[in-house]
N, CA, C and O atoms as CSV, one atom per row, in Angstrom:
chain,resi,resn,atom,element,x,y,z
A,1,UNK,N,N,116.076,114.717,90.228
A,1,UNK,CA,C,117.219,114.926,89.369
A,1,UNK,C,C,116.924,114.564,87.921
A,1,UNK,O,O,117.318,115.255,86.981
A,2,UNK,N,N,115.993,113.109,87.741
A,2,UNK,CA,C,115.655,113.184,86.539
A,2,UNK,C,C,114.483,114.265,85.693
A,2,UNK,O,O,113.965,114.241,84.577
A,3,UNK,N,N,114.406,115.109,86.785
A,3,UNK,CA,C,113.271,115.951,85.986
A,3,UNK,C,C,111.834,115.266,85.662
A,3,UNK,O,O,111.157,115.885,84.841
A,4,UNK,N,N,111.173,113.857,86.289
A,4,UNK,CA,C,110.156,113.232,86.027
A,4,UNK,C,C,109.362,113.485,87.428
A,4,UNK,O,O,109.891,113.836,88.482
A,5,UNK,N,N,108.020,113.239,87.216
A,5,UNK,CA,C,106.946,113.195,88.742
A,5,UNK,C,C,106.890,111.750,88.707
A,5,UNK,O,O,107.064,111.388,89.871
A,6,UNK,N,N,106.707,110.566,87.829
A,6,UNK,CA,C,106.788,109.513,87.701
A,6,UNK,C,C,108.056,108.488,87.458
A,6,UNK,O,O,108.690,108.985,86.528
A,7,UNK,N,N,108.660,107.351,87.862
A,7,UNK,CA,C,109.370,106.767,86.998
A,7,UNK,C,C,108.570,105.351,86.676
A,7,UNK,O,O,108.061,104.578,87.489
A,8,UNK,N,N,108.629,105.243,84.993
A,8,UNK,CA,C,107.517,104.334,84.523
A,8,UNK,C,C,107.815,102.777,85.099
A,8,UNK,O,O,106.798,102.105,85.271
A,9,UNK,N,N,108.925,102.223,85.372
A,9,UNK,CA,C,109.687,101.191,85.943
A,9,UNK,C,C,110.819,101.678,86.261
A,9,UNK,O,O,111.514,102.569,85.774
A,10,UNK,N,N,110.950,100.846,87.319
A,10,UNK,CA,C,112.003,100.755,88.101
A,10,UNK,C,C,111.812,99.299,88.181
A,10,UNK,O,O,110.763,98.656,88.215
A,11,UNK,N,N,113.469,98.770,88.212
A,11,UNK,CA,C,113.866,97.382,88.705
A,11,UNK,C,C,115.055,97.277,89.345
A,11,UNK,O,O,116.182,97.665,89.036
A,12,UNK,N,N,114.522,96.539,90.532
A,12,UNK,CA,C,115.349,96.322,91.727
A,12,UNK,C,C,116.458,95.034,91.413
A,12,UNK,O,O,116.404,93.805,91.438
A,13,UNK,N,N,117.332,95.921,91.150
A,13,UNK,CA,C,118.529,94.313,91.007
A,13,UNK,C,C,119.480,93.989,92.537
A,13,UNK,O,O,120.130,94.665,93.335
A,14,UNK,N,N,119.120,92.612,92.369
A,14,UNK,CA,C,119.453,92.323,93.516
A,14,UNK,C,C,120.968,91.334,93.203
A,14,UNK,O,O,121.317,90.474,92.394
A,15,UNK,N,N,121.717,92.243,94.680
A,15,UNK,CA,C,122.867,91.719,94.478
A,15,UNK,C,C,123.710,90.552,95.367
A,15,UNK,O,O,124.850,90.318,94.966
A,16,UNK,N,N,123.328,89.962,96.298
A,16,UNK,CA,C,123.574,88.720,96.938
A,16,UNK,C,C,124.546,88.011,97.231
A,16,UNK,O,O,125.171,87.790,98.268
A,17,UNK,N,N,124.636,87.487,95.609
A,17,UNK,CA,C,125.644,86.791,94.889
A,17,UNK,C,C,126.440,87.308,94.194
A,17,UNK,O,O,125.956,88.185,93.479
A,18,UNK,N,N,127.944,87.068,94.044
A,18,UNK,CA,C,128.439,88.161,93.019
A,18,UNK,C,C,128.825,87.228,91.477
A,18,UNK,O,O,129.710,87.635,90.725
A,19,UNK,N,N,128.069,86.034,91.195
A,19,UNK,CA,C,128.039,85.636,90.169
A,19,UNK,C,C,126.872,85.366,89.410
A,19,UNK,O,O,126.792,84.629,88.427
A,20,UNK,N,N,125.930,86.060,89.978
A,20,UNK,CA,C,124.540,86.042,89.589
A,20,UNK,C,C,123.433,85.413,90.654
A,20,UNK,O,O,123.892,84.774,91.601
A,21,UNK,N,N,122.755,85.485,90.601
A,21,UNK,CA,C,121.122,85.174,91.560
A,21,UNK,C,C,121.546,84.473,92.273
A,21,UNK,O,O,122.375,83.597,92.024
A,22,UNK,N,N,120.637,84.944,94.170
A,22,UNK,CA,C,121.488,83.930,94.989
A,22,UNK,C,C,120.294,84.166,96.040
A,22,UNK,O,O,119.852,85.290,96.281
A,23,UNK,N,N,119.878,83.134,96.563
A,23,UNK,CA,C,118.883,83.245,97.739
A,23,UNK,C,C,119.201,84.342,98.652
A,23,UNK,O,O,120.354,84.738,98.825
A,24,UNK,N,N,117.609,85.102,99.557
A,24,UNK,CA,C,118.151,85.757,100.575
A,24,UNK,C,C,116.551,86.658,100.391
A,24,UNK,O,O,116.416,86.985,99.212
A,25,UNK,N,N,115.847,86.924,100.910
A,25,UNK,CA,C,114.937,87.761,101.292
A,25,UNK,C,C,114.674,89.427,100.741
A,25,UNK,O,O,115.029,90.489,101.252
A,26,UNK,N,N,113.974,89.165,99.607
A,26,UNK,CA,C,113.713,90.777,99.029
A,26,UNK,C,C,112.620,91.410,99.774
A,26,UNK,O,O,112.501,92.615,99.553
A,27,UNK,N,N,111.852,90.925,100.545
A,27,UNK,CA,C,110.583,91.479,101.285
A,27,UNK,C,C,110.902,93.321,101.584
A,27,UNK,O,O,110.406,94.243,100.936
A,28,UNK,N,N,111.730,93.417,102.587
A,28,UNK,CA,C,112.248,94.732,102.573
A,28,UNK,C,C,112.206,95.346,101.811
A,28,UNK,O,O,111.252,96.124,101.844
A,29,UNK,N,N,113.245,95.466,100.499
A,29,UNK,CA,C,113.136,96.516,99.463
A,29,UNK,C,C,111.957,96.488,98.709
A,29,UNK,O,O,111.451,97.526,98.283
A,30,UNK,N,N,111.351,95.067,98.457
A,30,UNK,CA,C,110.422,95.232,97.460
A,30,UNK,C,C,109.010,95.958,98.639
A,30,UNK,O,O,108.021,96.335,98.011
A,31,UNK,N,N,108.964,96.065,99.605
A,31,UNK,CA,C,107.595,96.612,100.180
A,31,UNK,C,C,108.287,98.262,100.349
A,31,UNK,O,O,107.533,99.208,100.578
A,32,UNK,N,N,109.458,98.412,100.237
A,32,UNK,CA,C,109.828,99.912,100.047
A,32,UNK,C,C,109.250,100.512,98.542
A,32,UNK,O,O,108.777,101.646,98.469
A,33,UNK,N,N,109.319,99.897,97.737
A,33,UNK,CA,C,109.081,100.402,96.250
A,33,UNK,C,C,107.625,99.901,96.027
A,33,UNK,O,O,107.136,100.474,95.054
A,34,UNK,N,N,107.133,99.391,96.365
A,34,UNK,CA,C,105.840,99.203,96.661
A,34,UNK,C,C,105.032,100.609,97.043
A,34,UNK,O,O,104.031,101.066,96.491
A,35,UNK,N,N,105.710,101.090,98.050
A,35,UNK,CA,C,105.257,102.416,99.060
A,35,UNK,C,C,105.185,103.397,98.345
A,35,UNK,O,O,104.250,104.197,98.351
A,36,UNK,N,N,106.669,103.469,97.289
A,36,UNK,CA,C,106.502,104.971,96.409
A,36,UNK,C,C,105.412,104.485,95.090
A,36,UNK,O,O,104.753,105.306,94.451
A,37,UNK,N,N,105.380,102.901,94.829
A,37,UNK,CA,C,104.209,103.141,93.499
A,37,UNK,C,C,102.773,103.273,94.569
A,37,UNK,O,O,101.711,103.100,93.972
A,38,UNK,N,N,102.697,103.473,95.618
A,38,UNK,CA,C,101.271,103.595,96.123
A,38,UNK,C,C,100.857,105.142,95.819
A,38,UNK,O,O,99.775,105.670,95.561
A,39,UNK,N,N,102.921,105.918,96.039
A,39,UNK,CA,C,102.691,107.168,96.644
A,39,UNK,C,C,102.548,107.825,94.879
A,39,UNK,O,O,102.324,108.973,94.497
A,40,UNK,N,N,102.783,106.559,94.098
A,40,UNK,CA,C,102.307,107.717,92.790
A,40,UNK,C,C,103.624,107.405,92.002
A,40,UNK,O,O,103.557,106.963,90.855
A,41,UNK,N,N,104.899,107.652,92.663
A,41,UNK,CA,C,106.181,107.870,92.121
A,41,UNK,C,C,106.243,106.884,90.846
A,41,UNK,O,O,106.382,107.093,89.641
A,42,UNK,N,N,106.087,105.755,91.602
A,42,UNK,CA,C,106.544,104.222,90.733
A,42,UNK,C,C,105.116,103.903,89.841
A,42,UNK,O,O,103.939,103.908,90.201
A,43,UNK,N,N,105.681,103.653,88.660
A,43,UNK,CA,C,104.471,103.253,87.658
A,43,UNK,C,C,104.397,101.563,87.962
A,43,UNK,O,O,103.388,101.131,88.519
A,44,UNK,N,N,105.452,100.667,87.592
A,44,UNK,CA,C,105.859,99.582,87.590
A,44,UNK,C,C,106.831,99.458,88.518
A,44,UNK,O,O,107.563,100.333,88.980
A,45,UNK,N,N,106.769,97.942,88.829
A,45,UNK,CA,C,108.127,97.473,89.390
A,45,UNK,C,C,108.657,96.127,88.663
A,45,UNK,O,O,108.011,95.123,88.363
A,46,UNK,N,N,109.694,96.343,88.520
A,46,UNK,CA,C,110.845,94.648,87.880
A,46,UNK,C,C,111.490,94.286,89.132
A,46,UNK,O,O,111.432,94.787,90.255
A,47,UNK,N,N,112.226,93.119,88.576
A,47,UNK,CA,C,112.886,92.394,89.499
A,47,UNK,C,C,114.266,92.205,88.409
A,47,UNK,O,O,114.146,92.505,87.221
A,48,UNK,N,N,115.567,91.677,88.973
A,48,UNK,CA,C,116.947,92.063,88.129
A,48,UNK,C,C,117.901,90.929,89.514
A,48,UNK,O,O,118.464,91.159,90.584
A,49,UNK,N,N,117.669,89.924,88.818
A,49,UNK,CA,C,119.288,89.046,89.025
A,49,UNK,C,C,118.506,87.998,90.390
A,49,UNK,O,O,118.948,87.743,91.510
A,50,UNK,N,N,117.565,87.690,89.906
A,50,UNK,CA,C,116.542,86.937,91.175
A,50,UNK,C,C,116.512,85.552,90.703
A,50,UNK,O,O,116.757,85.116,89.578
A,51,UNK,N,N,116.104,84.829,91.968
A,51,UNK,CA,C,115.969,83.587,91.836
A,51,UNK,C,C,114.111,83.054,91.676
A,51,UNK,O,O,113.310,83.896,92.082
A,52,UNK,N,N,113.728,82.186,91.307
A,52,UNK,CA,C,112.629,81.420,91.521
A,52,UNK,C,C,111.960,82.193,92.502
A,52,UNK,O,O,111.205,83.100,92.152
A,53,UNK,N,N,112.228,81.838,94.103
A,53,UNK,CA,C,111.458,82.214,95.437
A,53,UNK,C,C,111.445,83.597,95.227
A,53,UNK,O,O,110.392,84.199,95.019
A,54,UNK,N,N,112.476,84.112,95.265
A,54,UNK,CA,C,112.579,86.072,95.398
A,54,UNK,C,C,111.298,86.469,94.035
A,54,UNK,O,O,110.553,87.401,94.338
A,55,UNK,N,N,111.156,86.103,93.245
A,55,UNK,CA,C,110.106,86.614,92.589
A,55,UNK,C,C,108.697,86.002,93.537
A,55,UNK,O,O,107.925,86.759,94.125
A,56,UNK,N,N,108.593,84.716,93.529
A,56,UNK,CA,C,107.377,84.846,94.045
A,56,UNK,C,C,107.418,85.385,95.660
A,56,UNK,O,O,106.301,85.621,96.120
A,57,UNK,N,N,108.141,85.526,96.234
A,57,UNK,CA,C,108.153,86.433,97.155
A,57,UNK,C,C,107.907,88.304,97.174
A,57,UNK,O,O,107.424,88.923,98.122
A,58,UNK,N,N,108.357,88.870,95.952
A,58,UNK,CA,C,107.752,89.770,95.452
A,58,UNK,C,C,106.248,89.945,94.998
A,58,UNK,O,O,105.508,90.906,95.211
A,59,UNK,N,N,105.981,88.751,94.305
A,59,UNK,CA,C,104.609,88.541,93.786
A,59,UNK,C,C,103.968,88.807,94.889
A,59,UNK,O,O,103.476,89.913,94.668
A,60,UNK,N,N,103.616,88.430,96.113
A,60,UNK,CA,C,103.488,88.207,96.916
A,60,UNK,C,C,103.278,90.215,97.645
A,60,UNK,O,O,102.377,90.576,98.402
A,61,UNK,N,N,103.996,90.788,97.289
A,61,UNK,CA,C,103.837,91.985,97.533
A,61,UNK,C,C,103.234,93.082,96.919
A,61,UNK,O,O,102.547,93.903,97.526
A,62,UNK,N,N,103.539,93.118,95.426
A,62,UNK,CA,C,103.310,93.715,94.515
A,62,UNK,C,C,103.075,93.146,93.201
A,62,UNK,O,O,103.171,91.924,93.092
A,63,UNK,N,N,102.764,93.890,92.128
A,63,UNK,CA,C,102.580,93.194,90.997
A,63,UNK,C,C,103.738,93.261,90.462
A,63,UNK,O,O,104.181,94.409,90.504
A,64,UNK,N,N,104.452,92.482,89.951
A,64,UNK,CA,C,105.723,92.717,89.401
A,64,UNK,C,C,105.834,92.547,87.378
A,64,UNK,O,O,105.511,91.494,86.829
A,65,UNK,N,N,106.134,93.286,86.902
A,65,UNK,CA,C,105.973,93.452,85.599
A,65,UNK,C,C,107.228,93.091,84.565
A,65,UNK,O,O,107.253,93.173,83.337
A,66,UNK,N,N,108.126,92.719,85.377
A,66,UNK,CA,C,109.252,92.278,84.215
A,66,UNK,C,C,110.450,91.595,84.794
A,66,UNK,O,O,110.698,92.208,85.833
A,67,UNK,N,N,111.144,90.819,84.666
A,67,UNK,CA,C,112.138,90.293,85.686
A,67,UNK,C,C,113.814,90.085,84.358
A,67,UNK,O,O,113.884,89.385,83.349
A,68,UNK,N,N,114.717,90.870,84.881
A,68,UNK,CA,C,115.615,90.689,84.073
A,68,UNK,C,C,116.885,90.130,84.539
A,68,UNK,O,O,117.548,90.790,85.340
A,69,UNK,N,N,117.313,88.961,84.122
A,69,UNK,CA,C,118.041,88.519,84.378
A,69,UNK,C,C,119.346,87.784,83.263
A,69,UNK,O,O,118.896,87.183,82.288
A,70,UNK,N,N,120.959,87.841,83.421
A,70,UNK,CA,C,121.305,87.400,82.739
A,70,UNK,C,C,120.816,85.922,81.891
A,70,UNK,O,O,120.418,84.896,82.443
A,71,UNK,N,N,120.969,86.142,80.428
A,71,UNK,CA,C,120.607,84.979,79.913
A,71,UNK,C,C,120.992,85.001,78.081
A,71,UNK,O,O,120.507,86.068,77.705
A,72,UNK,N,N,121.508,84.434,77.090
A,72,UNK,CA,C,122.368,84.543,76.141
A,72,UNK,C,C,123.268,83.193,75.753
A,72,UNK,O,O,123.496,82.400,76.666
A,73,UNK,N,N,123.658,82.983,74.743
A,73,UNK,CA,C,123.457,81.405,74.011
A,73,UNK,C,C,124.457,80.652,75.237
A,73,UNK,O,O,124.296,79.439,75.374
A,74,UNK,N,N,125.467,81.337,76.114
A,74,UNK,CA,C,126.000,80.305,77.159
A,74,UNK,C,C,125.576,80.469,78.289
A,74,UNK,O,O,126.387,80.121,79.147
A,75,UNK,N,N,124.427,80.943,78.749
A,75,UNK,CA,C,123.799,81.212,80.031
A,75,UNK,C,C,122.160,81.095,79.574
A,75,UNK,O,O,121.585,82.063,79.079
A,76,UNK,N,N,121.501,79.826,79.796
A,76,UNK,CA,C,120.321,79.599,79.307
A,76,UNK,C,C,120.114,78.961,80.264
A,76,UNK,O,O,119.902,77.784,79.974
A,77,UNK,N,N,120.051,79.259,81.731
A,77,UNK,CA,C,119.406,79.027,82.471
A,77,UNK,C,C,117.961,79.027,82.996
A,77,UNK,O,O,117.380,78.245,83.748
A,78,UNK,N,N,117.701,79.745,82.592
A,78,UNK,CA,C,116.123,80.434,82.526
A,78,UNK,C,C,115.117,80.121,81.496
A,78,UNK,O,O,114.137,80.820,81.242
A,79,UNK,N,N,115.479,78.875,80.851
A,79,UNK,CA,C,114.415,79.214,79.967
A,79,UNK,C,C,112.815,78.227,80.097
A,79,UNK,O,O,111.841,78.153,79.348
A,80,UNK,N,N,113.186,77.509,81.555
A,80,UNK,CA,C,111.864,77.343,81.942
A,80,UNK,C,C,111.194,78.239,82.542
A,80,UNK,O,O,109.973,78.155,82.680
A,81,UNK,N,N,111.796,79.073,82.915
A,81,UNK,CA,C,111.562,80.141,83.686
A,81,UNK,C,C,110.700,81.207,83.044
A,81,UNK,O,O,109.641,81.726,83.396
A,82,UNK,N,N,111.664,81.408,81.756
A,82,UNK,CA,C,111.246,82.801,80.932
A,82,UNK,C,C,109.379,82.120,80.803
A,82,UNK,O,O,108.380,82.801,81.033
A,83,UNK,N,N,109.392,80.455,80.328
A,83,UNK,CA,C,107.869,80.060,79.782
A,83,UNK,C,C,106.817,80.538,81.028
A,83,UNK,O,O,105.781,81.170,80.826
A,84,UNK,N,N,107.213,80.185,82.100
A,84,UNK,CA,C,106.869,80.475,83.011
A,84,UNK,C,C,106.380,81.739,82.977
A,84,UNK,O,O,105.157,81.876,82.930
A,85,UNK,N,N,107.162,82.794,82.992
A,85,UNK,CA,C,106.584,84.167,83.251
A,85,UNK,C,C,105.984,84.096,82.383
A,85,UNK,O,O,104.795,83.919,82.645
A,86,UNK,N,N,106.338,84.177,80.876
A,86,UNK,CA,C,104.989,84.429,80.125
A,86,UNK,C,C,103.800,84.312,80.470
A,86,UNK,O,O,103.075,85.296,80.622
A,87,UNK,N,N,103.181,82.412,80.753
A,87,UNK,CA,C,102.331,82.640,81.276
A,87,UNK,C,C,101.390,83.566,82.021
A,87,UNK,O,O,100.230,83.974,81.963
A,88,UNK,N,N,102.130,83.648,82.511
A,88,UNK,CA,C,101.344,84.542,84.015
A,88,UNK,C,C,101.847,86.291,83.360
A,88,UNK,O,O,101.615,87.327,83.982
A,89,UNK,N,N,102.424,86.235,82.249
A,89,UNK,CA,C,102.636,87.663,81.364
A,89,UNK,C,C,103.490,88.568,82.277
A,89,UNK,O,O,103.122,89.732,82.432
A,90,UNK,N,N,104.482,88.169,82.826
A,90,UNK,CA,C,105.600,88.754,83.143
A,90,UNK,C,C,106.572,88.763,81.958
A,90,UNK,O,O,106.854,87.747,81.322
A,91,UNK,N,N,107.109,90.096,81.682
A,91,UNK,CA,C,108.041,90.322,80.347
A,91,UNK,C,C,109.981,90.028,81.227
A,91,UNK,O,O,110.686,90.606,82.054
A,92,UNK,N,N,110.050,88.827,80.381
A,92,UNK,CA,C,111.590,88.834,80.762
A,92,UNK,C,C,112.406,89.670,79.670
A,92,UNK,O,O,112.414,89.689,78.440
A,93,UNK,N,N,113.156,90.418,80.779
A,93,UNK,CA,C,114.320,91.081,79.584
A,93,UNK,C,C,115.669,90.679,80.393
A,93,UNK,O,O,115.925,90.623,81.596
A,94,UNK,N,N,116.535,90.386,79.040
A,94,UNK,CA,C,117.767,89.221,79.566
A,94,UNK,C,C,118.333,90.392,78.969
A,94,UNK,O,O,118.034,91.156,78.051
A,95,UNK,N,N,119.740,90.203,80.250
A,95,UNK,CA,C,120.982,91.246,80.417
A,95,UNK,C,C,122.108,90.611,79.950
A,95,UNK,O,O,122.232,89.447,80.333
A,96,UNK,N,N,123.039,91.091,79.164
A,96,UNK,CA,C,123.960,90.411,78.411
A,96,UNK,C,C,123.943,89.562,77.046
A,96,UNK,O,O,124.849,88.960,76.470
A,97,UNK,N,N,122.545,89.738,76.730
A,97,UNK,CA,C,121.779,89.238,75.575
A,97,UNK,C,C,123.299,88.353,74.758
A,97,UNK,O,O,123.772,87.225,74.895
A,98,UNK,N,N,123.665,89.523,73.931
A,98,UNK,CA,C,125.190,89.022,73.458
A,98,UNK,C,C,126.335,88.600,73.771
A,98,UNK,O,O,127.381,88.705,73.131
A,99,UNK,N,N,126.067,87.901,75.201
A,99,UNK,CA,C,127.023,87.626,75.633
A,99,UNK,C,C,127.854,88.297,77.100
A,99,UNK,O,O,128.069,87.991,78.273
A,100,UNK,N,N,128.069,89.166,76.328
A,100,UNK,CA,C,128.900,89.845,77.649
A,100,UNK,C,C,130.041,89.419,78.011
A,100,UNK,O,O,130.417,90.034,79.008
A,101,UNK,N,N,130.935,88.473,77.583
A,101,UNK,CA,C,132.129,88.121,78.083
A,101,UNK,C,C,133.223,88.266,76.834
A,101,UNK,O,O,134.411,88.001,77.020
């Protein structure tokens, strides 16, 4: 439908919790999207509204290239987190940047 042979990323937001990131097992979907970047489809994969474990539980599957999660001057939860990915050069992109409320 989008008219592409590729999509360059895709990120799997996971929904759990309905107030943001909440334990629970991504293994499933993330070894599904795994399958289409083997089959070519998927360039990248992200991660969207995850906790600590659920990424390295992804890691664990695939290479994961960006993890986005709410974060903005009253939701700065993440920002050991964000140092974290850097490291290891995962690009965080924060949802609601401005707020959102």
């Amino acid at each position: 439908n989008l008219g592409l042979e590729v999509m360059d990323v895709v990120n799997l937001r996971i929904m759990f919790g309905a107030l943001g990131p909440a334990e629970g097992s991504i293994e499933a979907q993330v070894t599904k999207l795994a399958e289409l970047q083997r089959k070519g489809l998927v360039r990248h994969i992200g991660l969207s509204n995850v906790t600590r474990a659920q990424i390295a539980e992804g890691r664990k599957i695939c290479k994961i290239v960006c993890v986005q999660n709410q974060y903005n001057l009253a939701h700065r939860d993440d920002d050991a987190l964000i140092d974290e990915l850097a490291r290891d050069g995962i690009a965080y992109v924060p949802f609601f940047p401005l707020g959102g409320f």
